[in-house]
Amino acid sequence: MKIININDAPAQAVTMEGAAHVTKRLPIGKADGSPSFSARVFTLAPGGYTPYHEHAWEHLNYIIAGKGELLDADGQARPLQPGDFALVQPGEKHQYRNASATASFIMICAVPSEYE
């Protein structure tokens, strides 16, 4: 069993091409013995965004704080706010963006452990 406060998981800058002003925390993952899923927490600072990309695995997202957008495969921006869940299917092109000029956008992103 593991219990960790999100503030105790180190924040690392996301350095993927096409990303800006994003940090990632990994409070629970493979190293903790999680057999199926890893829980990551992404913080997008004002002006922040993830790459517009796709991959072979699904991810499940829960919005913790802030206002954001999820750009879908058709290029349509869908609004996100605290309490929203989002499912991105394998192979579905997507991008997360912070929609606020003053506050961070924070979300949990669960993925299969092998893709953490």
Tab-separated table of N, CA and C in Angstrom:
chain	number	residue	atom	x	y	z
A	1	MET	N	0.849	-1.173	0.000
A	1	MET	CA	0.000	0.000	0.000
A	1	MET	C	0.893	1.234	0.000
A	2	LYS	N	0.432	2.264	-0.689
A	2	LYS	CA	1.163	3.524	-0.714
A	2	LYS	C	0.168	4.664	-0.573
A	3	ILE	N	0.522	5.630	0.250
A	3	ILE	CA	-0.228	6.873	0.356
A	3	ILE	C	0.787	7.990	0.194
A	4	ILE	N	0.485	8.926	-0.707
A	4	ILE	CA	1.393	10.045	-0.945
A	4	ILE	C	0.576	11.296	-1.222
A	5	ASN	N	1.029	12.400	-0.706
A	5	ASN	CA	0.426	13.684	-1.024
A	5	ASN	C	1.033	14.170	-2.331
A	6	ILE	N	0.231	14.759	-3.190
A	6	ILE	CA	0.728	15.203	-4.491
A	6	ILE	C	1.916	16.150	-4.346
A	7	ASN	N	1.941	16.944	-3.288
A	7	ASN	CA	3.051	17.877	-3.093
A	7	ASN	C	4.361	17.191	-2.748
A	8	ASP	N	4.297	15.903	-2.386
A	8	ASP	CA	5.502	15.143	-2.076
A	8	ASP	C	6.065	14.405	-3.296
A	9	ALA	N	5.351	14.421	-4.412
A	9	ALA	CA	5.849	13.820	-5.656
A	9	ALA	C	6.614	14.904	-6.415
A	10	PRO	N	7.861	14.648	-6.767
A	10	PRO	CA	8.648	15.691	-7.439
A	10	PRO	C	8.048	16.105	-8.783
A	11	ALA	N	8.117	17.396	-9.062
A	11	ALA	CA	7.643	17.925	-10.342
A	11	ALA	C	8.804	17.939	-11.333
A	12	GLN	N	8.545	17.472	-12.543
A	12	GLN	CA	9.548	17.464	-13.606
A	12	GLN	C	8.991	18.215	-14.807
A	13	ALA	N	9.821	19.021	-15.437
A	13	ALA	CA	9.406	19.733	-16.638
A	13	ALA	C	9.161	18.728	-17.766
A	14	VAL	N	8.090	18.935	-18.510
A	14	VAL	CA	7.808	18.114	-19.694
A	14	VAL	C	8.589	18.731	-20.844
A	15	THR	N	9.488	17.937	-21.442
A	15	THR	CA	10.379	18.459	-22.468
A	15	THR	C	10.065	17.921	-23.865
A	16	MET	N	8.881	17.323	-24.021
A	16	MET	CA	8.504	16.814	-25.341
A	16	MET	C	8.401	17.965	-26.333
A	17	GLU	N	8.797	17.713	-27.565
A	17	GLU	CA	8.643	18.722	-28.606
A	17	GLU	C	7.169	19.068	-28.753
A	18	GLY	N	6.866	20.352	-28.824
A	18	GLY	CA	5.486	20.793	-28.966
A	18	GLY	C	4.787	21.077	-27.656
A	19	ALA	N	5.500	20.914	-26.523
A	19	ALA	CA	4.925	21.224	-25.212
A	19	ALA	C	5.559	22.501	-24.673
A	20	ALA	N	4.784	23.250	-23.887
A	20	ALA	CA	5.321	24.465	-23.277
A	20	ALA	C	4.680	24.686	-21.912
A	21	HIS	N	5.501	25.030	-20.934
A	21	HIS	CA	5.037	25.428	-19.598
A	21	HIS	C	4.224	24.319	-18.913
A	22	VAL	N	4.723	23.078	-19.005
A	22	VAL	CA	4.037	21.916	-18.426
A	22	VAL	C	4.979	21.186	-17.484
A	23	THR	N	4.472	20.811	-16.305
A	23	THR	CA	5.211	19.937	-15.406
A	23	THR	C	4.381	18.685	-15.134
A	24	LYS	N	5.088	17.617	-14.769
A	24	LYS	CA	4.450	16.324	-14.503
A	24	LYS	C	4.933	15.808	-13.157
A	25	ARG	N	4.001	15.249	-12.394
A	25	ARG	CA	4.318	14.528	-11.157
A	25	ARG	C	3.819	13.093	-11.336
A	26	LEU	N	4.511	12.153	-10.734
A	26	LEU	CA	4.134	10.741	-10.821
A	26	LEU	C	3.978	10.197	-9.400
A	27	PRO	N	2.807	10.431	-8.785
A	27	PRO	CA	2.638	9.970	-7.401
A	27	PRO	C	2.538	8.454	-7.271
A	28	ILE	N	1.995	7.772	-8.281
A	28	ILE	CA	1.889	6.309	-8.245
A	28	ILE	C	2.192	5.767	-9.637
A	29	GLY	N	3.136	4.824	-9.687
A	29	GLY	CA	3.529	4.262	-10.971
A	29	GLY	C	4.154	2.889	-10.842
A	30	LYS	N	4.850	2.494	-11.886
A	30	LYS	CA	5.488	1.168	-11.933
A	30	LYS	C	6.419	0.928	-10.750
A	31	ALA	N	7.201	1.945	-10.398
A	31	ALA	CA	8.175	1.789	-9.318
A	31	ALA	C	7.506	1.492	-7.974
A	32	ASP	N	6.217	1.801	-7.873
A	32	ASP	CA	5.468	1.530	-6.643
A	32	ASP	C	4.807	0.161	-6.676
A	33	GLY	N	4.991	-0.571	-7.772
A	33	GLY	CA	4.397	-1.888	-7.900
A	33	GLY	C	2.991	-1.876	-8.475
A	34	SER	N	2.559	-0.742	-9.020
A	34	SER	CA	1.228	-0.677	-9.620
A	34	SER	C	1.206	-1.558	-10.871
A	35	PRO	N	0.400	-2.617	-10.883
A	35	PRO	CA	0.460	-3.581	-11.975
A	35	PRO	C	-0.220	-3.129	-13.271
A	36	SER	N	-1.157	-2.198	-13.191
A	36	SER	CA	-1.938	-1.883	-14.384
A	36	SER	C	-1.877	-0.423	-14.802
A	37	PHE	N	-2.031	0.513	-13.873
A	37	PHE	CA	-2.126	1.930	-14.225
A	37	PHE	C	-1.122	2.766	-13.458
A	38	SER	N	-0.733	3.865	-14.082
A	38	SER	CA	0.084	4.889	-13.434
A	38	SER	C	-0.735	6.165	-13.377
A	39	ALA	N	-0.655	6.843	-12.243
A	39	ALA	CA	-1.362	8.108	-12.066
A	39	ALA	C	-0.344	9.234	-12.163
A	40	ARG	N	-0.549	10.093	-13.140
A	40	ARG	CA	0.323	11.246	-13.338
A	40	ARG	C	-0.515	12.508	-13.099
A	41	VAL	N	0.128	13.565	-12.665
A	41	VAL	CA	-0.563	14.832	-12.476
A	41	VAL	C	0.192	15.881	-13.291
A	42	PHE	N	-0.512	16.478	-14.233
A	42	PHE	CA	0.078	17.501	-15.088
A	42	PHE	C	-0.410	18.873	-14.655
A	43	THR	N	0.508	19.828	-14.615
A	43	THR	CA	0.185	21.219	-14.358
A	43	THR	C	0.612	22.027	-15.567
A	44	LEU	N	-0.352	22.718	-16.159
A	44	LEU	CA	-0.081	23.594	-17.290
A	44	LEU	C	-0.170	25.021	-16.768
A	45	ALA	N	0.951	25.712	-16.747
A	45	ALA	CA	0.978	27.102	-16.305
A	45	ALA	C	0.224	27.952	-17.331
A	46	PRO	N	-0.098	29.197	-16.976
A	46	PRO	CA	-0.739	30.068	-17.971
A	46	PRO	C	0.061	30.070	-19.279
A	47	GLY	N	-0.644	29.903	-20.380
A	47	GLY	CA	0.009	29.802	-21.686
A	47	GLY	C	0.522	28.413	-22.007
A	48	GLY	N	0.336	27.446	-21.095
A	48	GLY	CA	0.880	26.107	-21.276
A	48	GLY	C	0.012	25.210	-22.139
A	49	TYR	N	0.679	24.230	-22.773
A	49	TYR	CA	-0.016	23.250	-23.607
A	49	TYR	C	0.854	22.017	-23.786
A	50	THR	N	0.197	20.902	-24.054
A	50	THR	CA	0.891	19.650	-24.374
A	50	THR	C	1.053	19.573	-25.891
A	51	PRO	N	1.851	18.631	-26.395
A	51	PRO	CA	1.950	18.490	-27.848
A	51	PRO	C	0.603	18.066	-28.447
A	52	TYR	N	0.377	18.407	-29.695
A	52	TYR	CA	-0.786	17.898	-30.437
A	52	TYR	C	-0.307	16.571	-31.008
A	53	HIS	N	-0.732	15.470	-30.380
A	53	HIS	CA	-0.130	14.173	-30.670
A	53	HIS	C	-1.154	13.046	-30.538
A	54	GLU	N	-0.711	11.857	-30.868
A	54	GLU	CA	-1.498	10.641	-30.668
A	54	GLU	C	-0.554	9.528	-30.255
A	55	HIS	N	-1.113	8.479	-29.664
A	55	HIS	CA	-0.319	7.328	-29.231
A	55	HIS	C	-1.211	6.098	-29.161
A	56	ALA	N	-0.597	4.955	-28.927
A	56	ALA	CA	-1.288	3.669	-29.032
A	56	ALA	C	-2.042	3.247	-27.769
A	57	TRP	N	-2.099	4.090	-26.755
A	57	TRP	CA	-2.786	3.731	-25.512
A	57	TRP	C	-3.808	4.798	-25.138
A	58	GLU	N	-4.800	4.366	-24.354
A	58	GLU	CA	-5.796	5.306	-23.860
A	58	GLU	C	-5.254	6.045	-22.641
A	59	HIS	N	-5.851	7.178	-22.348
A	59	HIS	CA	-5.647	7.758	-21.030
A	59	HIS	C	-6.923	8.397	-20.532
A	60	LEU	N	-7.048	8.334	-19.210
A	60	LEU	CA	-8.222	8.831	-18.510
A	60	LEU	C	-7.794	10.068	-17.731
A	61	ASN	N	-8.532	11.154	-17.881
A	61	ASN	CA	-8.159	12.402	-17.231
A	61	ASN	C	-9.271	12.894	-16.311
A	62	TYR	N	-8.848	13.511	-15.202
A	62	TYR	CA	-9.768	14.160	-14.282
A	62	TYR	C	-9.207	15.548	-13.992
A	63	ILE	N	-10.035	16.567	-14.189
A	63	ILE	CA	-9.585	17.937	-14.009
A	63	ILE	C	-9.718	18.329	-12.542
A	64	ILE	N	-8.595	18.743	-11.951
A	64	ILE	CA	-8.542	19.116	-10.545
A	64	ILE	C	-8.778	20.614	-10.369
A	65	ALA	N	-8.118	21.426	-11.195
A	65	ALA	CA	-8.186	22.875	-11.004
A	65	ALA	C	-7.983	23.606	-12.321
A	66	GLY	N	-8.533	24.805	-12.403
A	66	GLY	CA	-8.316	25.678	-13.544
A	66	GLY	C	-9.290	25.432	-14.681
A	67	LYS	N	-9.093	26.191	-15.727
A	67	LYS	CA	-9.907	26.079	-16.945
A	67	LYS	C	-8.980	25.683	-18.076
A	68	GLY	N	-9.402	24.690	-18.842
A	68	GLY	CA	-8.577	24.222	-19.946
A	68	GLY	C	-9.401	23.874	-21.155
A	69	GLU	N	-8.701	23.374	-22.155
A	69	GLU	CA	-9.322	22.913	-23.390
A	69	GLU	C	-8.666	21.621	-23.816
A	70	LEU	N	-9.460	20.762	-24.420
A	70	LEU	CA	-8.962	19.537	-25.035
A	70	LEU	C	-9.226	19.665	-26.520
A	71	LEU	N	-8.152	19.783	-27.297
A	71	LEU	CA	-8.264	19.866	-28.746
A	71	LEU	C	-8.417	18.451	-29.270
A	72	ASP	N	-9.490	18.189	-30.026
A	72	ASP	CA	-9.749	16.836	-30.513
A	72	ASP	C	-9.126	16.611	-31.891
A	73	ALA	N	-9.350	15.430	-32.436
A	73	ALA	CA	-8.745	15.037	-33.712
A	73	ALA	C	-9.205	15.913	-34.868
A	74	ASP	N	-10.358	16.558	-34.736
A	74	ASP	CA	-10.863	17.453	-35.781
A	74	ASP	C	-10.387	18.886	-35.585
A	75	GLY	N	-9.576	19.130	-34.558
A	75	GLY	CA	-9.086	20.473	-34.294
A	75	GLY	C	-10.049	21.331	-33.493
A	76	GLN	N	-11.118	20.715	-32.983
A	76	GLN	CA	-12.104	21.448	-32.186
A	76	GLN	C	-11.663	21.482	-30.726
A	77	ALA	N	-11.672	22.685	-30.128
A	77	ALA	CA	-11.318	22.847	-28.716
A	77	ALA	C	-12.562	22.644	-27.871
A	78	ARG	N	-12.484	21.690	-26.934
A	78	ARG	CA	-13.597	21.402	-26.039
A	78	ARG	C	-13.225	21.887	-24.644
A	79	PRO	N	-14.084	22.674	-24.002
A	79	PRO	CA	-13.738	23.248	-22.694
A	79	PRO	C	-13.685	22.195	-21.585
A	80	LEU	N	-12.784	22.434	-20.629
A	80	LEU	CA	-12.637	21.569	-19.453
A	80	LEU	C	-12.590	22.434	-18.204
A	81	GLN	N	-13.195	21.919	-17.131
A	81	GLN	CA	-13.194	22.633	-15.851
A	81	GLN	C	-13.106	21.607	-14.721
A	82	PRO	N	-12.841	22.063	-13.491
A	82	PRO	CA	-12.740	21.131	-12.375
A	82	PRO	C	-13.975	20.232	-12.268
A	83	GLY	N	-13.714	18.950	-12.039
A	83	GLY	CA	-14.780	17.963	-11.936
A	83	GLY	C	-15.034	17.209	-13.228
A	84	ASP	N	-14.506	17.695	-14.350
A	84	ASP	CA	-14.693	17.004	-15.633
A	84	ASP	C	-13.762	15.805	-15.758
A	85	PHE	N	-14.254	14.766	-16.408
A	85	PHE	CA	-13.460	13.615	-16.826
A	85	PHE	C	-13.324	13.661	-18.337
A	86	ALA	N	-12.218	13.171	-18.864
A	86	ALA	CA	-12.037	13.057	-20.312
A	86	ALA	C	-11.361	11.717	-20.598
A	87	LEU	N	-11.820	11.060	-21.648
A	87	LEU	CA	-11.215	9.814	-22.122
A	87	LEU	C	-10.653	10.072	-23.504
A	88	VAL	N	-9.364	9.800	-23.674
A	88	VAL	CA	-8.732	9.872	-24.985
A	88	VAL	C	-8.433	8.440	-25.402
A	89	GLN	N	-9.019	8.035	-26.509
A	89	GLN	CA	-8.874	6.664	-27.010
A	89	GLN	C	-7.511	6.461	-27.677
A	90	PRO	N	-7.040	5.217	-27.777
A	90	PRO	CA	-5.805	4.941	-28.502
A	90	PRO	C	-5.917	5.467	-29.934
A	91	GLY	N	-4.852	6.113	-30.406
A	91	GLY	CA	-4.806	6.611	-31.775
A	91	GLY	C	-5.562	7.909	-32.008
A	92	GLU	N	-6.161	8.482	-30.964
A	92	GLU	CA	-6.931	9.717	-31.110
A	92	GLU	C	-6.012	10.931	-30.902
A	93	LYS	N	-5.876	11.771	-31.914
A	93	LYS	CA	-5.027	12.950	-31.809
A	93	LYS	C	-5.658	13.937	-30.835
A	94	HIS	N	-4.808	14.559	-29.995
A	94	HIS	CA	-5.320	15.438	-28.947
A	94	HIS	C	-4.237	16.373	-28.430
A	95	GLN	N	-4.688	17.422	-27.761
A	95	GLN	CA	-3.792	18.373	-27.109
A	95	GLN	C	-4.560	19.028	-25.952
A	96	TYR	N	-3.896	19.185	-24.826
A	96	TYR	CA	-4.465	19.915	-23.697
A	96	TYR	C	-3.856	21.301	-23.674
A	97	ARG	N	-4.700	22.295	-23.380
A	97	ARG	CA	-4.247	23.684	-23.303
A	97	ARG	C	-4.823	24.344	-22.061
A	98	ASN	N	-4.039	25.219	-21.456
A	98	ASN	CA	-4.545	26.043	-20.370
A	98	ASN	C	-5.317	27.195	-21.006
A	99	ALA	N	-6.553	27.397	-20.584
A	99	ALA	CA	-7.396	28.457	-21.150
A	99	ALA	C	-7.366	29.736	-20.315
A	100	SER	N	-6.531	29.781	-19.283
A	100	SER	CA	-6.461	30.955	-18.401
A	100	SER	C	-5.124	31.666	-18.580
A	101	ALA	N	-5.162	32.969	-18.526
A	101	ALA	CA	-3.939	33.768	-18.597
A	101	ALA	C	-3.328	33.994	-17.215
A	102	THR	N	-4.038	33.571	-16.150
A	102	THR	CA	-3.567	33.882	-14.794
A	102	THR	C	-3.467	32.696	-13.840
A	103	ALA	N	-4.125	31.573	-14.151
A	103	ALA	CA	-4.157	30.442	-13.215
A	103	ALA	C	-3.675	29.165	-13.891
A	104	SER	N	-3.140	28.251	-13.107
A	104	SER	CA	-2.705	26.953	-13.629
A	104	SER	C	-3.900	26.051	-13.905
A	105	PHE	N	-3.719	25.141	-14.841
A	105	PHE	CA	-4.681	24.096	-15.188
A	105	PHE	C	-4.052	22.791	-14.742
A	106	ILE	N	-4.741	22.038	-13.860
A	106	ILE	CA	-4.153	20.839	-13.260
A	106	ILE	C	-5.078	19.652	-13.477
A	107	MET	N	-4.499	18.530	-13.950
A	107	MET	CA	-5.308	17.342	-14.211
A	107	MET	C	-4.549	16.076	-13.844
A	108	ILE	N	-5.322	15.070	-13.439
A	108	ILE	CA	-4.804	13.720	-13.258
A	108	ILE	C	-4.910	13.022	-14.602
A	109	CYS	N	-3.878	12.288	-14.961
A	109	CYS	CA	-3.865	11.530	-16.206
A	109	CYS	C	-3.428	10.107	-15.878
A	110	ALA	N	-4.349	9.157	-15.994
A	110	ALA	CA	-4.041	7.749	-15.724
A	110	ALA	C	-3.796	7.039	-17.047
A	111	VAL	N	-2.690	6.296	-17.105
A	111	VAL	CA	-2.330	5.535	-18.310
A	111	VAL	C	-1.891	4.139	-17.898
A	112	PRO	N	-1.934	3.181	-18.841
A	112	PRO	CA	-1.366	1.867	-18.533
A	112	PRO	C	0.087	2.029	-18.088
A	113	SER	N	0.481	1.305	-17.059
A	113	SER	CA	1.803	1.475	-16.461
A	113	SER	C	2.956	1.361	-17.459
A	114	GLU	N	2.815	0.515	-18.461
A	114	GLU	CA	3.917	0.356	-19.402
A	114	GLU	C	4.172	1.599	-20.242
A	115	TYR	N	3.242	2.548	-20.234
A	115	TYR	CA	3.405	3.783	-21.018
A	115	TYR	C	3.615	5.012	-20.152
A	116	GLU	N	3.918	4.805	-18.888
A	116	GLU	CA	4.069	5.953	-17.991
A	116	GLU	C	5.221	6.800	-18.447
